[in-house]
PDB file of C-alpha atoms and ligand atoms in Angstrom:
ATOM      1  CA  MET A  13       0.000   0.000   0.000  1.00  0.00           C
ATOM      2  CA  VAL A  14       1.056   3.551  -0.672  1.00  0.00           C
ATOM      3  CA  SER A  15       1.286   5.411   2.582  1.00  0.00           C
ATOM      4  CA  SER A  16       0.674   9.037   2.052  1.00  0.00           C
ATOM      5  CA  GLY A  17      -0.309  12.212   3.830  1.00  0.00           C
ATOM      6  CA  PHE A  18      -0.797  15.854   3.048  1.00  0.00           C
ATOM      7  CA  TYR A  19       0.864  19.004   4.166  1.00  0.00           C
ATOM      8  CA  LEU A  20       0.639  22.593   3.094  1.00  0.00           C
ATOM      9  CA  ILE A  21       3.431  24.426   1.389  1.00  0.00           C
ATOM     10  CA  TYR A  22       3.593  28.163   0.967  1.00  0.00           C
ATOM     11  CA  LYS A  23       4.812  29.365  -2.416  1.00  0.00           C
ATOM     12  CA  GLY A  24       4.446  32.959  -3.524  1.00  0.00           C
ATOM     13  CA  ASP A  25       0.968  34.033  -2.572  1.00  0.00           C
ATOM     14  CA  ASN A  26      -0.579  30.592  -2.551  1.00  0.00           C
ATOM     15  CA  PHE A  27      -0.751  27.516  -0.386  1.00  0.00           C
ATOM     16  CA  PHE A  28      -0.700  24.232  -2.259  1.00  0.00           C
ATOM     17  CA  ASP A  29      -1.754  20.838  -1.047  1.00  0.00           C
ATOM     18  CA  MET A  30       1.254  18.568  -1.241  1.00  0.00           C
ATOM     19  CA  LYS A  31       0.817  14.842  -1.213  1.00  0.00           C
ATOM     20  CA  LEU A  32       3.459  12.837   0.613  1.00  0.00           C
ATOM     21  CA  LEU A  33       4.275   9.341  -0.504  1.00  0.00           C
ATOM     22  CA  LYS A  34       6.510   6.695   1.074  1.00  0.00           C
ATOM     23  CA  ASP A  35       7.823   3.914  -1.066  1.00  0.00           C
ATOM     24  CA  ARG A  36      10.742   1.528  -1.617  1.00  0.00           C
ATOM     25  CA  GLY A  37      12.538   1.132  -4.908  1.00  0.00           C
ATOM     26  CA  ILE A  38      15.704   0.705  -6.924  1.00  0.00           C
ATOM     27  CA  ILE A  39      17.565   3.676  -8.390  1.00  0.00           C
ATOM     28  CA  LEU A  40      17.758   3.256 -12.174  1.00  0.00           C
ATOM     29  CA  LYS A  41      19.740   6.364 -13.043  1.00  0.00           C
ATOM     30  CA  THR A  42      20.584   9.882 -11.983  1.00  0.00           C
ATOM     31  CA  GLU A  43      21.532  13.015 -13.866  1.00  0.00           C
ATOM     32  CA  LYS A  44      22.661  16.468 -12.858  1.00  0.00           C
ATOM     33  CA  SER A  45      19.995  19.106 -12.584  1.00  0.00           C
ATOM     34  CA  GLY A  46      20.777  22.779 -12.109  1.00  0.00           C
ATOM     35  CA  GLU A  47      23.778  23.819 -10.006  1.00  0.00           C
ATOM     36  CA  THR A  48      23.490  21.345  -7.153  1.00  0.00           C
ATOM     37  CA  SER A  49      20.515  19.030  -7.680  1.00  0.00           C
ATOM     38  CA  LEU A  50      19.956  15.601  -9.193  1.00  0.00           C
ATOM     39  CA  LYS A  51      17.122  14.105 -11.203  1.00  0.00           C
ATOM     40  CA  VAL A  52      16.618  10.569  -9.960  1.00  0.00           C
ATOM     41  CA  ARG A  53      14.809   7.868 -11.904  1.00  0.00           C
ATOM     42  CA  LEU A  54      13.407   5.206  -9.584  1.00  0.00           C
ATOM     43  CA  PHE A  55      11.563   1.956 -10.029  1.00  0.00           C
ATOM     44  CA  ALA A  56       9.431   1.622  -6.933  1.00  0.00           C
ATOM     45  CA  ARG A  57       7.099  -0.914  -5.360  1.00  0.00           C
ATOM     46  CA  ASP A  58       3.943   1.209  -5.404  1.00  0.00           C
ATOM     47  CA  SER A  59       4.776   4.032  -7.815  1.00  0.00           C
ATOM     48  CA  GLY A  60       6.357   2.086 -10.690  1.00  0.00           C
ATOM     49  CA  ARG A  61       8.895   4.102 -12.698  1.00  0.00           C
ATOM     50  CA  ILE A  62       9.109   7.707 -11.486  1.00  0.00           C
ATOM     51  CA  LEU A  63      11.375  10.698 -11.929  1.00  0.00           C
ATOM     52  CA  VAL A  64      11.981  12.886  -8.884  1.00  0.00           C
ATOM     53  CA  THR A  65      14.196  15.846  -8.107  1.00  0.00           C
ATOM     54  CA  ALA A  66      16.631  15.612  -5.213  1.00  0.00           C
ATOM     55  CA  LYS A  67      17.245  19.243  -4.381  1.00  0.00           C
ATOM     56  CA  GLY A  68      20.806  20.107  -3.416  1.00  0.00           C
ATOM     57  CA  ALA A  69      21.849  16.440  -3.540  1.00  0.00           C
ATOM     58  CA  ARG A  70      25.293  17.239  -4.993  1.00  0.00           C
ATOM     59  CA  LYS A  71      26.271  19.421  -2.047  1.00  0.00           C
ATOM     60  CA  PRO A  72      28.502  17.519   0.382  1.00  0.00           C
ATOM     61  CA  GLU A  73      26.410  18.704   3.327  1.00  0.00           C
ATOM     62  CA  SER A  74      23.166  17.366   1.783  1.00  0.00           C
ATOM     63  CA  PRO A  75      21.564  14.396   3.622  1.00  0.00           C
ATOM     64  CA  PHE A  76      21.219  12.808   0.149  1.00  0.00           C
ATOM     65  CA  PHE A  77      24.901  13.145  -0.722  1.00  0.00           C
ATOM     66  CA  GLY A  78      26.457   9.836  -1.803  1.00  0.00           C
ATOM     67  CA  LEU A  79      23.240   7.830  -1.301  1.00  0.00           C
ATOM     68  CA  LEU A  80      21.623   8.248  -4.706  1.00  0.00           C
ATOM     69  CA  THR A  81      23.631   5.845  -6.821  1.00  0.00           C
ATOM     70  CA  PRO A  82      22.273   3.465  -9.473  1.00  0.00           C
ATOM     71  CA  PHE A  83      21.600  -0.139  -8.294  1.00  0.00           C
ATOM     72  CA  SER A  84      20.822   1.106  -4.751  1.00  0.00           C
ATOM     73  CA  VAL A  85      17.674  -0.083  -2.973  1.00  0.00           C
ATOM     74  CA  VAL A  86      16.215   2.841  -1.065  1.00  0.00           C
ATOM     75  CA  ASP A  87      13.316   3.694   1.203  1.00  0.00           C
ATOM     76  CA  PHE A  88      12.219   7.182   0.300  1.00  0.00           C
ATOM     77  CA  GLU A  89       9.582   9.803   0.779  1.00  0.00           C
ATOM     78  CA  ILE A  90       8.530  12.166  -1.973  1.00  0.00           C
ATOM     79  CA  ALA A  91       6.347  15.248  -2.011  1.00  0.00           C
ATOM     80  CA  TYR A  92       4.130  15.610  -5.051  1.00  0.00           C
ATOM     81  CA  SER A  93       3.813  19.128  -6.314  1.00  0.00           C
ATOM     82  CA  PRO A  94       1.710  19.418  -9.480  1.00  0.00           C
ATOM     83  CA  TYR A  95       4.587  19.127 -11.975  1.00  0.00           C
ATOM     84  CA  ASN A  96       7.707  18.331 -10.064  1.00  0.00           C
ATOM     85  CA  PRO A  97       7.797  15.618  -7.427  1.00  0.00           C
ATOM     86  CA  PHE A  98      10.788  16.029  -5.144  1.00  0.00           C
ATOM     87  CA  LEU A  99      12.579  13.821  -2.697  1.00  0.00           C
ATOM     88  CA  ARG A 100      12.118  14.647   0.979  1.00  0.00           C
ATOM     89  CA  SER A 101      14.048  11.841   2.617  1.00  0.00           C
ATOM     90  CA  VAL A 102      15.936   8.730   1.644  1.00  0.00           C
ATOM     91  CA  SER A 103      17.593   5.834   3.421  1.00  0.00           C
ATOM     92  CA  ARG A 104      19.631   3.277   1.584  1.00  0.00           C
ATOM     93  CA  MET A 105      18.777  -0.357   2.371  1.00  0.00           C
ATOM     94  CA  GLU A 106      21.203  -2.139   0.026  1.00  0.00           C
ATOM     95  CA  TYR A 107      23.637  -1.018  -2.635  1.00  0.00           C
ATOM     96  CA  PHE A 108      25.359  -4.086  -4.140  1.00  0.00           C
ATOM     97  CA  PRO A 109      28.925  -2.787  -3.779  1.00  0.00           C
ATOM     98  CA  LYS A 110      30.575  -5.595  -5.778  1.00  0.00           C
ATOM     99  CA  ILE A 111      28.777  -4.577  -8.975  1.00  0.00           C
ATOM    100  CA  ASN A 112      30.837  -1.401  -9.166  1.00  0.00           C
ATOM    101  CA  GLN A 113      34.122  -3.283  -8.750  1.00  0.00           C
ATOM    102  CA  ASP A 114      33.964  -5.235 -11.996  1.00  0.00           C
ATOM    103  CA  THR A 115      33.475  -3.968 -15.552  1.00  0.00           C
ATOM    104  CA  GLU A 116      31.495  -6.990 -16.737  1.00  0.00           C
ATOM    105  CA  LYS A 117      29.184  -6.741 -13.725  1.00  0.00           C
ATOM    106  CA  ILE A 118      28.594  -3.016 -14.231  1.00  0.00           C
ATOM    107  CA  VAL A 119      27.833  -3.461 -17.934  1.00  0.00           C
ATOM    108  CA  TYR A 120      25.279  -6.267 -17.544  1.00  0.00           C
ATOM    109  CA  ALA A 121      23.702  -4.807 -14.377  1.00  0.00           C
ATOM    110  CA  SER A 122      23.342  -1.474 -16.214  1.00  0.00           C
ATOM    111  CA  MET A 123      21.605  -3.252 -19.060  1.00  0.00           C
ATOM    112  CA  LEU A 124      19.060  -4.715 -16.616  1.00  0.00           C
ATOM    113  CA  LEU A 125      18.349  -1.192 -15.322  1.00  0.00           C
ATOM    114  CA  GLU A 126      18.043   0.217 -18.843  1.00  0.00           C
ATOM    115  CA  ILE A 127      15.655  -2.538 -19.993  1.00  0.00           C
ATOM    116  CA  VAL A 128      13.416  -1.834 -17.009  1.00  0.00           C
ATOM    117  CA  ASP A 129      13.672   1.910 -17.518  1.00  0.00           C
ATOM    118  CA  LYS A 130      12.753   1.802 -21.205  1.00  0.00           C
ATOM    119  CA  THR A 131       9.905  -0.701 -21.083  1.00  0.00           C
ATOM    120  CA  GLY A 132       7.571   0.570 -18.433  1.00  0.00           C
ATOM    121  CA  MET A 133       4.686   2.863 -17.860  1.00  0.00           C
ATOM    122  CA  PRO A 134       4.388   4.597 -14.498  1.00  0.00           C
ATOM    123  CA  HIS A 135       2.379   1.977 -12.675  1.00  0.00           C
ATOM    124  CA  GLU A 136       2.988  -0.833 -10.242  1.00  0.00           C
ATOM    125  CA  ASP A 137       4.922  -3.768 -11.690  1.00  0.00           C
ATOM    126  CA  ILE A 138       5.956  -5.692  -8.627  1.00  0.00           C
ATOM    127  CA  GLU A 139       7.050  -8.884 -10.415  1.00  0.00           C
ATOM    128  CA  THR A 140       9.486  -6.957 -12.592  1.00  0.00           C
ATOM    129  CA  LEU A 141      10.820  -5.137  -9.545  1.00  0.00           C
ATOM    130  CA  ARG A 142      11.417  -8.479  -7.795  1.00  0.00           C
ATOM    131  CA  LEU A 143      13.088  -9.830 -10.921  1.00  0.00           C
ATOM    132  CA  LEU A 144      15.367  -6.813 -11.158  1.00  0.00           C
ATOM    133  CA  TYR A 145      16.285  -7.165  -7.479  1.00  0.00           C
ATOM    134  CA  LYS A 146      17.098 -10.863  -7.927  1.00  0.00           C
ATOM    135  CA  GLY A 147      19.185 -10.113 -11.019  1.00  0.00           C
ATOM    136  CA  LEU A 148      21.213  -7.350  -9.346  1.00  0.00           C
ATOM    137  CA  ARG A 149      21.717  -9.384  -6.183  1.00  0.00           C
ATOM    138  CA  GLY A 150      22.791 -12.386  -8.297  1.00  0.00           C
ATOM    139  CA  ILE A 151      25.341 -10.275 -10.182  1.00  0.00           C
ATOM    140  CA  ASN A 152      26.603  -8.779  -6.911  1.00  0.00           C
ATOM    141  CA  THR A 153      27.102 -12.177  -5.261  1.00  0.00           C
ATOM    142  CA  SER A 154      28.439 -13.861  -8.438  1.00  0.00           C
ATOM    143  CA  ILE A 155      25.792 -16.579  -8.264  1.00  0.00           C
ATOM    144  CA  SER A 156      26.505 -17.080 -11.967  1.00  0.00           C
ATOM    145  CA  SER A 157      28.219 -15.114 -14.735  1.00  0.00           C
ATOM    146  CA  PRO A 158      26.641 -11.687 -15.402  1.00  0.00           C
ATOM    147  CA  GLU A 159      26.052 -12.788 -19.004  1.00  0.00           C
ATOM    148  CA  LYS A 160      23.954 -15.805 -17.975  1.00  0.00           C
ATOM    149  CA  ILE A 161      22.066 -13.722 -15.396  1.00  0.00           C
ATOM    150  CA  HIS A 162      21.180 -11.231 -18.134  1.00  0.00           C
ATOM    151  CA  TRP A 163      19.783 -14.040 -20.324  1.00  0.00           C
ATOM    152  CA  TRP A 164      17.744 -15.314 -17.376  1.00  0.00           C
ATOM    153  CA  PHE A 165      16.498 -11.795 -16.661  1.00  0.00           C
ATOM    154  CA  ILE A 166      15.321 -11.127 -20.250  1.00  0.00           C
ATOM    155  CA  ILE A 167      13.538 -14.502 -20.435  1.00  0.00           C
ATOM    156  CA  HIS A 168      11.703 -14.026 -17.135  1.00  0.00           C
ATOM    157  CA  PHE A 169      10.971 -10.393 -17.893  1.00  0.00           C
ATOM    158  CA  LEU A 170       9.183 -11.422 -21.118  1.00  0.00           C
ATOM    159  CA  LYS A 171       7.410 -14.265 -19.290  1.00  0.00           C
ATOM    160  CA  ASN A 172       6.156 -11.875 -16.601  1.00  0.00           C
ATOM    161  CA  HIS A 173       4.759  -9.601 -19.272  1.00  0.00           C
ATOM    162  CA  GLY A 174       2.904 -12.408 -21.030  1.00  0.00           C
ATOM    163  CA  VAL A 175       4.836 -12.220 -24.305  1.00  0.00           C
ATOM    164  CA  TRP A 176       7.059 -15.265 -23.958  1.00  0.00           C
ATOM    165  CA  PRO A 177       6.664 -17.512 -27.040  1.00  0.00           C
ATOM    166  CA  ASN A 178       6.055 -21.231 -26.871  1.00  0.00           C
ATOM    167  CA  PHE A 179       9.450 -22.971 -27.198  1.00  0.00           C
ATOM    168  CA  GLU A 180       8.092 -26.501 -27.339  1.00  0.00           C
ATOM    169  CA  THR A 181       5.893 -26.483 -30.433  1.00  0.00           C
ATOM    170  CA  CYS A 182       5.631 -24.609 -33.730  1.00  0.00           C
ATOM    171  CA  THR A 183       3.155 -21.700 -33.702  1.00  0.00           C
ATOM    172  CA  GLU A 184       1.726 -22.806 -37.041  1.00  0.00           C
ATOM    173  CA  CYS A 185       1.659 -26.617 -37.225  1.00  0.00           C
ATOM    174  CA  GLN A 186       2.028 -27.383 -33.473  1.00  0.00           C
ATOM    175  CA  LYS A 187       4.732 -30.001 -34.158  1.00  0.00           C
ATOM    176  CA  PRO A 188       7.540 -30.235 -31.560  1.00  0.00           C
ATOM    177  CA  LEU A 189      10.344 -27.783 -32.329  1.00  0.00           C
ATOM    178  CA  THR A 190      13.956 -28.752 -32.766  1.00  0.00           C
ATOM    179  CA  ILE A 191      15.388 -25.796 -34.635  1.00  0.00           C
ATOM    180  CA  ALA A 192      13.221 -22.760 -33.864  1.00  0.00           C
ATOM    181  CA  ILE A 193      12.881 -19.751 -36.145  1.00  0.00           C
ATOM    182  CA  LEU A 194      11.727 -16.456 -34.703  1.00  0.00           C
ATOM    183  CA  LEU A 195       9.796 -14.369 -37.193  1.00  0.00           C
ATOM    184  CA  PRO A 196      10.007 -10.876 -35.702  1.00  0.00           C
ATOM    185  CA  ASP A 197       6.752  -9.718 -37.326  1.00  0.00           C
ATOM    186  CA  SER A 198       4.754 -12.335 -35.477  1.00  0.00           C
ATOM    187  CA  GLY A 199       6.874 -12.757 -32.323  1.00  0.00           C
ATOM    188  CA  GLY A 200       6.225 -16.494 -32.583  1.00  0.00           C
ATOM    189  CA  LEU A 201       8.507 -19.489 -33.164  1.00  0.00           C
ATOM    190  CA  PHE A 202       8.158 -21.634 -36.249  1.00  0.00           C
ATOM    191  CA  CYS A 203       9.593 -24.893 -37.547  1.00  0.00           C
ATOM    192  CA  GLN A 204      11.654 -24.758 -40.744  1.00  0.00           C
ATOM    193  CA  ASP A 205       8.776 -26.041 -42.878  1.00  0.00           C
ATOM    194  CA  CYS A 206       6.314 -23.405 -41.654  1.00  0.00           C
ATOM    195  CA  ALA A 207       8.820 -20.562 -41.693  1.00  0.00           C
ATOM    196  CA  GLY A 208       9.247 -21.310 -45.405  1.00  0.00           C
ATOM    197  CA  ASN A 209      10.441 -18.358 -47.446  1.00  0.00           C
ATOM    198  CA  SER A 210      10.264 -16.083 -44.414  1.00  0.00           C
ATOM    199  CA  GLN A 211      13.312 -17.906 -43.008  1.00  0.00           C
ATOM    200  CA  SER A 212      15.623 -15.465 -44.736  1.00  0.00           C
ATOM    201  CA  HIS A 213      14.582 -12.636 -42.450  1.00  0.00           C
ATOM    202  CA  GLY A 214      13.864 -14.841 -39.432  1.00  0.00           C
ATOM    203  CA  LEU A 215      16.298 -15.559 -36.624  1.00  0.00           C
ATOM    204  CA  ILE A 216      17.325 -19.188 -36.397  1.00  0.00           C
ATOM    205  CA  LEU A 217      17.899 -20.843 -33.046  1.00  0.00           C
ATOM    206  CA  SER A 218      19.706 -24.184 -33.068  1.00  0.00           C
ATOM    207  CA  SER A 219      18.232 -27.070 -31.090  1.00  0.00           C
ATOM    208  CA  GLU A 220      21.091 -26.784 -28.557  1.00  0.00           C
ATOM    209  CA  LEU A 221      20.438 -23.085 -27.901  1.00  0.00           C
ATOM    210  CA  ARG A 222      16.704 -23.723 -27.759  1.00  0.00           C
ATOM    211  CA  ARG A 223      17.336 -26.305 -25.000  1.00  0.00           C
ATOM    212  CA  ILE A 224      19.447 -23.788 -23.061  1.00  0.00           C
ATOM    213  CA  ILE A 225      16.657 -21.210 -23.250  1.00  0.00           C
ATOM    214  CA  VAL A 226      14.120 -23.766 -22.000  1.00  0.00           C
ATOM    215  CA  PHE A 227      16.474 -24.565 -19.108  1.00  0.00           C
ATOM    216  CA  LEU A 228      16.818 -20.867 -18.243  1.00  0.00           C
ATOM    217  CA  GLU A 229      13.054 -20.493 -18.424  1.00  0.00           C
ATOM    218  CA  ASN A 230      12.357 -23.373 -16.059  1.00  0.00           C
ATOM    219  CA  ASN A 231      15.073 -22.932 -13.457  1.00  0.00           C
ATOM    220  CA  PRO A 232      15.841 -20.463 -10.681  1.00  0.00           C
ATOM    221  CA  LEU A 233      18.879 -18.215 -10.852  1.00  0.00           C
ATOM    222  CA  GLU A 234      20.691 -20.493  -8.387  1.00  0.00           C
ATOM    223  CA  LYS A 235      20.917 -23.279 -10.987  1.00  0.00           C
ATOM    224  CA  ILE A 236      21.953 -21.504 -14.166  1.00  0.00           C
ATOM    225  CA  SER A 237      25.711 -21.642 -13.549  1.00  0.00           C
ATOM    226  CA  ALA A 238      25.425 -25.304 -14.618  1.00  0.00           C
ATOM    227  CA  ILE A 239      24.858 -24.214 -18.240  1.00  0.00           C
ATOM    228  CA  LYS A 240      27.705 -25.125 -20.564  1.00  0.00           C
ATOM    229  CA  ILE A 241      27.986 -23.005 -23.683  1.00  0.00           C
ATOM    230  CA  ASN A 242      30.834 -21.957 -25.953  1.00  0.00           C
ATOM    231  CA  LYS A 243      31.709 -18.380 -26.834  1.00  0.00           C
ATOM    232  CA  GLN A 244      30.039 -18.418 -30.253  1.00  0.00           C
ATOM    233  CA  GLY A 245      26.867 -19.949 -28.827  1.00  0.00           C
ATOM    234  CA  ALA A 246      26.790 -17.317 -26.093  1.00  0.00           C
ATOM    235  CA  VAL A 247      27.067 -14.451 -28.599  1.00  0.00           C
ATOM    236  CA  THR A 248      24.314 -15.959 -30.757  1.00  0.00           C
ATOM    237  CA  LEU A 249      22.063 -16.460 -27.743  1.00  0.00           C
ATOM    238  CA  THR A 250      22.587 -12.859 -26.604  1.00  0.00           C
ATOM    239  CA  CYS A 251      21.727 -11.459 -30.060  1.00  0.00           C
ATOM    240  CA  TRP A 252      18.725 -13.741 -30.349  1.00  0.00           C
ATOM    241  CA  LEU A 253      17.277 -12.712 -26.966  1.00  0.00           C
ATOM    242  CA  TRP A 254      17.889  -9.020 -27.709  1.00  0.00           C
ATOM    243  CA  LYS A 255      15.977  -9.462 -30.964  1.00  0.00           C
ATOM    244  CA  LEU A 256      13.076 -11.154 -29.190  1.00  0.00           C
ATOM    245  CA  LEU A 257      13.018  -8.375 -26.579  1.00  0.00           C
ATOM    246  CA  SER A 258      12.967  -5.616 -29.210  1.00  0.00           C
ATOM    247  CA  THR A 259      10.251  -7.470 -31.148  1.00  0.00           C
ATOM    248  CA  HIS A 260       7.962  -6.866 -28.178  1.00  0.00           C
ATOM    249  CA  TYR A 261       9.507  -3.629 -26.879  1.00  0.00           C
ATOM    250  CA  GLU A 262      10.690  -1.469 -29.748  1.00  0.00           C
ATOM    251  CA  SER A 263      12.149   0.985 -27.235  1.00  0.00           C
ATOM    252  CA  THR A 264      14.871  -1.587 -26.439  1.00  0.00           C
ATOM    253  CA  THR A 265      16.187  -1.691 -30.028  1.00  0.00           C
ATOM    254  CA  PHE A 266      18.807   0.962 -29.295  1.00  0.00           C
ATOM    255  CA  LEU A 267      19.788   0.434 -25.682  1.00  0.00           C
ATOM    256  CA  ASN A 268      22.825   2.509 -24.742  1.00  0.00           C
ATOM    257  CA  THR A 269      24.210  -0.444 -22.800  1.00  0.00           C
ATOM    258  CA  LYS A 270      24.216  -2.725 -25.882  1.00  0.00           C
ATOM    259  CA  LYS A 271      27.385  -1.093 -27.178  1.00  0.00           C
ATOM    260  CA  ALA A 272      29.118  -1.728 -23.864  1.00  0.00           C
ATOM    261  CA  VAL A 273      28.042  -5.373 -23.885  1.00  0.00           C
ATOM    262  CA  GLU A 274      29.168  -5.770 -27.518  1.00  0.00           C
ATOM    263  CA  ARG A 275      32.645  -4.629 -26.504  1.00  0.00           C
ATOM    264  CA  LEU A 276      32.745  -7.525 -24.016  1.00  0.00           C
ATOM    265  CA  LEU A 277      31.580 -10.163 -26.524  1.00  0.00           C
TER     266      LEU A 277
HETATM  267 ZN1   ZN B 326       5.490 -25.749 -38.191  1.00  0.00          ZN
END
């Protein structure tokens, strides 16, 4: 539940009702605002994705100073003015310090944040928030490689949003799939016979990679380090999952973090 209250603020000649809201969320990104402030993009339990201003947060004496860093889990209180919600208080619950100590971890964890940031409307999306938390915590504790965790995250993100295709049978003829061909226009998976002439612009997934995806789909994060895959297979799988994601969320076609990941591949 959103816990909220009201208080009056005096501005110029008018008093405005200000709504207070307490929530918990993960910081997705921050950017400088004005001389000393920060704009903070949060993904929160009750509010979904929101943008708030943290006034004076870049001043060393600010109570916010040093707390508003991406990946952090924070309890916070915001005051809603009509156009510009601003942060009133914040306490940091967790901040996954090991992510920032390793380039590969930063790159993949940043991609998780960017996917969440670019795919949501401002409403509650508690399953995605839980998924993001699990992914970041998994990267922080090295439960598996950041690359595998990012595959697992994309798969379960699409499942949560009801757009995960059937990996067992062909969309058209319902026969069991071995090689699966994604036709981006339909978002479905087809056998080679049904994909027909469309194969040329479809994305082919070998039977081995299809099995790995099914394993990722059906297992918790704790088990995915068991996956054995060679470098070429891993690159193909990454490109394939990115394509599937952008088929359903066009806004993820040009993620800023893709370039950083590509440098690692
Ligand atoms: Zn078929």
